[in-house]
C-alpha cells in the first residue's frame, strides 16, 4: 500500500521515510512481516482475517496522525505456492472499501507472482535490457568503435540491468533461454550480423569477450 506523500527533493523523501518509521514504530512487525520503503508499506499475514486486522491497525495509526493511505493504489496478493487454492471467503477491505486483488505486483524493481514463478520478472528484465540497449545503440552499433570496447560497454551498462535480482531466482531452463535469446540478439547487432548469417553464438561471444548470461546468473547465485 502507499501512504500520501508530497512531491519534493530526495532529502524530503528521506525525511518522510524517517518520520513514517518513527510514527509507526508501535505497530511495526518483524522484518518480512512488515516492510517499509519510503512511502510504500508491505504487510504480510498467514490469513485474510489477520491481514484485515493489520491493515485496519495501520490505517487508524497513520490517519490518526494526519497521513492518508491511498485507497486507489493499495492492493493485495494471495500466494498459493502449493496450488491448493484460496479457501477463505473473506475479502480484504479498508473501511468497507474492497482492496484490489492482484496475481502479481512490482516491488523495488522486481515482480512477485502469486504462484511463486518468475516469468513476469524475466520478461521485465528482458524489456529493461532492450530499453538500455536502445539508449546506447548509437555507440554499440557504431562500426567505428572496436568490438572489444563495445563488449566492455555492454558488460557495464546493459547486462547489470538484465541481471538485477537474478541472484534470488529459482530459474528454469526455458526462462534462462529467454534471457540468452535477448542477449544474443544484442551481441549480433553489435557485430553487424543477424541470425540469417548462421554464425554460431560462441563466435560472437569470443569476438566481443562476453560470457553467457546464464553462466553469470549461476555465478551470482553461487557467490
mmCIF file of C-alpha atoms in Angstrom, residues 15-136:
data_model
loop_
_atom_site.group_PDB
_atom_site.id
_atom_site.type_symbol
_atom_site.label_atom_id
_atom_site.label_comp_id
_atom_site.label_asym_id
_atom_site.label_seq_id
_atom_site.Cartn_x
_atom_site.Cartn_y
_atom_site.Cartn_z
ATOM 1 C CA UNK A 15 12.851 12.859 5.871
ATOM 2 C CA UNK A 16 9.370 11.495 5.098
ATOM 3 C CA UNK A 17 10.684 7.921 5.413
ATOM 4 C CA UNK A 18 12.277 8.748 8.770
ATOM 5 C CA UNK A 19 9.073 10.385 10.022
ATOM 6 C CA UNK A 20 6.934 7.467 8.812
ATOM 7 C CA UNK A 21 9.254 4.997 10.506
ATOM 8 C CA UNK A 22 9.077 6.918 13.781
ATOM 9 C CA UNK A 23 5.288 7.377 13.697
ATOM 10 C CA UNK A 24 4.655 3.701 13.000
ATOM 11 C CA UNK A 25 7.124 2.133 15.461
ATOM 12 C CA UNK A 26 4.387 0.947 17.788
ATOM 13 C CA UNK A 27 2.643 -1.090 15.066
ATOM 14 C CA UNK A 28 5.623 -2.362 13.087
ATOM 15 C CA UNK A 29 6.231 -6.110 12.985
ATOM 16 C CA UNK A 30 9.449 -8.013 12.484
ATOM 17 C CA UNK A 31 11.194 -7.948 9.101
ATOM 18 C CA UNK A 32 9.371 -9.790 6.295
ATOM 19 C CA UNK A 33 6.029 -9.449 8.097
ATOM 20 C CA UNK A 34 6.260 -5.663 7.819
ATOM 21 C CA UNK A 35 8.396 -3.853 5.210
ATOM 22 C CA UNK A 36 8.759 -0.097 4.776
ATOM 23 C CA UNK A 37 10.426 1.692 1.870
ATOM 24 C CA UNK A 38 9.856 5.449 1.532
ATOM 25 C CA UNK A 39 6.058 5.809 1.238
ATOM 26 C CA UNK A 40 5.439 2.113 0.415
ATOM 27 C CA UNK A 41 4.388 -0.400 3.068
ATOM 28 C CA UNK A 42 4.141 -4.179 2.650
ATOM 29 C CA UNK A 43 2.165 -6.184 5.212
ATOM 30 C CA UNK A 44 2.280 -9.980 5.309
ATOM 31 C CA UNK A 45 -0.067 -12.336 7.138
ATOM 32 C CA UNK A 46 -0.973 -16.032 7.141
ATOM 33 C CA UNK A 47 -4.702 -15.413 6.725
ATOM 34 C CA UNK A 48 -7.041 -12.788 5.278
ATOM 35 C CA UNK A 49 -8.521 -12.177 8.714
ATOM 36 C CA UNK A 50 -5.076 -11.341 10.142
ATOM 37 C CA UNK A 51 -4.274 -9.141 7.153
ATOM 38 C CA UNK A 52 -7.534 -7.205 7.543
ATOM 39 C CA UNK A 53 -6.710 -6.636 11.204
ATOM 40 C CA UNK A 54 -3.192 -5.426 10.378
ATOM 41 C CA UNK A 55 -4.455 -3.116 7.652
ATOM 42 C CA UNK A 56 -7.030 -1.529 9.940
ATOM 43 C CA UNK A 57 -4.389 -1.078 12.651
ATOM 44 C CA UNK A 58 -2.087 0.725 10.230
ATOM 45 C CA UNK A 59 -4.908 2.853 8.813
ATOM 46 C CA UNK A 60 -6.016 4.021 12.239
ATOM 47 C CA UNK A 61 -2.472 4.756 13.401
ATOM 48 C CA UNK A 62 -1.370 6.682 10.298
ATOM 49 C CA UNK A 63 -4.569 8.567 9.563
ATOM 50 C CA UNK A 64 -4.794 9.478 13.233
ATOM 51 C CA UNK A 65 -1.508 11.360 12.757
ATOM 52 C CA UNK A 66 -2.526 13.191 9.583
ATOM 53 C CA UNK A 67 -1.248 10.715 6.964
ATOM 54 C CA UNK A 68 -3.555 9.110 4.418
ATOM 55 C CA UNK A 69 -3.374 5.619 2.918
ATOM 56 C CA UNK A 70 -4.094 5.669 -0.823
ATOM 57 C CA UNK A 71 -7.266 3.664 -1.480
ATOM 58 C CA UNK A 72 -6.643 3.528 -5.238
ATOM 59 C CA UNK A 73 -3.085 2.168 -5.033
ATOM 60 C CA UNK A 74 -3.474 -0.381 -2.259
ATOM 61 C CA UNK A 75 -3.688 -3.996 -3.453
ATOM 62 C CA UNK A 76 -3.182 -7.487 -2.091
ATOM 63 C CA UNK A 77 -1.608 -10.674 -3.373
ATOM 64 C CA UNK A 78 -2.593 -14.182 -2.267
ATOM 65 C CA UNK A 79 0.410 -16.509 -2.515
ATOM 66 C CA UNK A 80 -0.668 -20.012 -3.488
ATOM 67 C CA UNK A 81 2.682 -21.784 -3.841
ATOM 68 C CA UNK A 82 1.155 -25.193 -3.060
ATOM 69 C CA UNK A 83 -1.587 -24.874 -5.686
ATOM 70 C CA UNK A 84 -4.265 -25.739 -3.122
ATOM 71 C CA UNK A 85 -6.338 -22.658 -3.898
ATOM 72 C CA UNK A 86 -7.778 -19.907 -1.701
ATOM 73 C CA UNK A 87 -10.272 -21.459 0.692
ATOM 74 C CA UNK A 88 -11.170 -18.252 2.543
ATOM 75 C CA UNK A 89 -14.290 -16.335 1.622
ATOM 76 C CA UNK A 90 -13.456 -13.074 3.389
ATOM 77 C CA UNK A 91 -12.252 -10.111 1.361
ATOM 78 C CA UNK A 92 -9.520 -7.618 2.128
ATOM 79 C CA UNK A 93 -11.034 -4.199 2.740
ATOM 80 C CA UNK A 94 -10.173 -0.831 4.203
ATOM 81 C CA UNK A 95 -13.051 0.948 5.896
ATOM 82 C CA UNK A 96 -15.533 -1.133 3.878
ATOM 83 C CA UNK A 97 -13.812 -0.489 0.532
ATOM 84 C CA UNK A 98 -12.713 -3.735 -1.119
ATOM 85 C CA UNK A 99 -8.996 -3.887 -1.888
ATOM 86 C CA UNK A 100 -7.997 -4.849 -5.428
ATOM 87 C CA UNK A 101 -6.815 -8.460 -5.734
ATOM 88 C CA UNK A 102 -3.768 -8.947 -7.986
ATOM 89 C CA UNK A 103 -1.946 -12.068 -9.187
ATOM 90 C CA UNK A 104 1.372 -10.198 -9.307
ATOM 91 C CA UNK A 105 2.840 -6.882 -8.252
ATOM 92 C CA UNK A 106 6.091 -5.000 -8.603
ATOM 93 C CA UNK A 107 8.101 -4.075 -5.516
ATOM 94 C CA UNK A 108 11.564 -2.455 -5.526
ATOM 95 C CA UNK A 109 12.105 -3.283 -9.193
ATOM 96 C CA UNK A 110 11.114 -6.963 -9.018
ATOM 97 C CA UNK A 111 7.841 -8.786 -9.646
ATOM 98 C CA UNK A 112 6.229 -11.139 -7.141
ATOM 99 C CA UNK A 113 3.717 -13.652 -8.545
ATOM 100 C CA UNK A 114 1.018 -15.451 -6.603
ATOM 101 C CA UNK A 115 2.179 -18.850 -7.907
ATOM 102 C CA UNK A 116 5.833 -18.239 -6.970
ATOM 103 C CA UNK A 117 7.036 -18.231 -10.580
ATOM 104 C CA UNK A 118 9.370 -15.600 -12.076
ATOM 105 C CA UNK A 119 8.039 -15.340 -15.652
ATOM 106 C CA UNK A 120 6.961 -11.715 -15.166
ATOM 107 C CA UNK A 121 10.342 -10.824 -13.685
ATOM 108 C CA UNK A 122 12.199 -12.498 -16.560
ATOM 109 C CA UNK A 123 10.084 -10.674 -19.160
ATOM 110 C CA UNK A 124 10.627 -7.396 -17.303
ATOM 111 C CA UNK A 125 14.409 -7.894 -17.177
ATOM 112 C CA UNK A 126 14.464 -8.546 -20.939
ATOM 113 C CA UNK A 127 12.391 -5.422 -21.548
ATOM 114 C CA UNK A 128 14.641 -3.291 -19.323
ATOM 115 C CA UNK A 129 17.726 -4.666 -21.084
ATOM 116 C CA UNK A 130 16.378 -3.679 -24.507
ATOM 117 C CA UNK A 131 15.449 -0.220 -23.209
ATOM 118 C CA UNK A 132 19.026 0.292 -22.016
ATOM 119 C CA UNK A 133 20.244 -1.067 -25.338
ATOM 120 C CA UNK A 134 18.202 1.431 -27.350
ATOM 121 C CA UNK A 135 19.607 4.325 -25.328
ATOM 122 C CA UNK A 136 23.172 3.147 -26.018
#
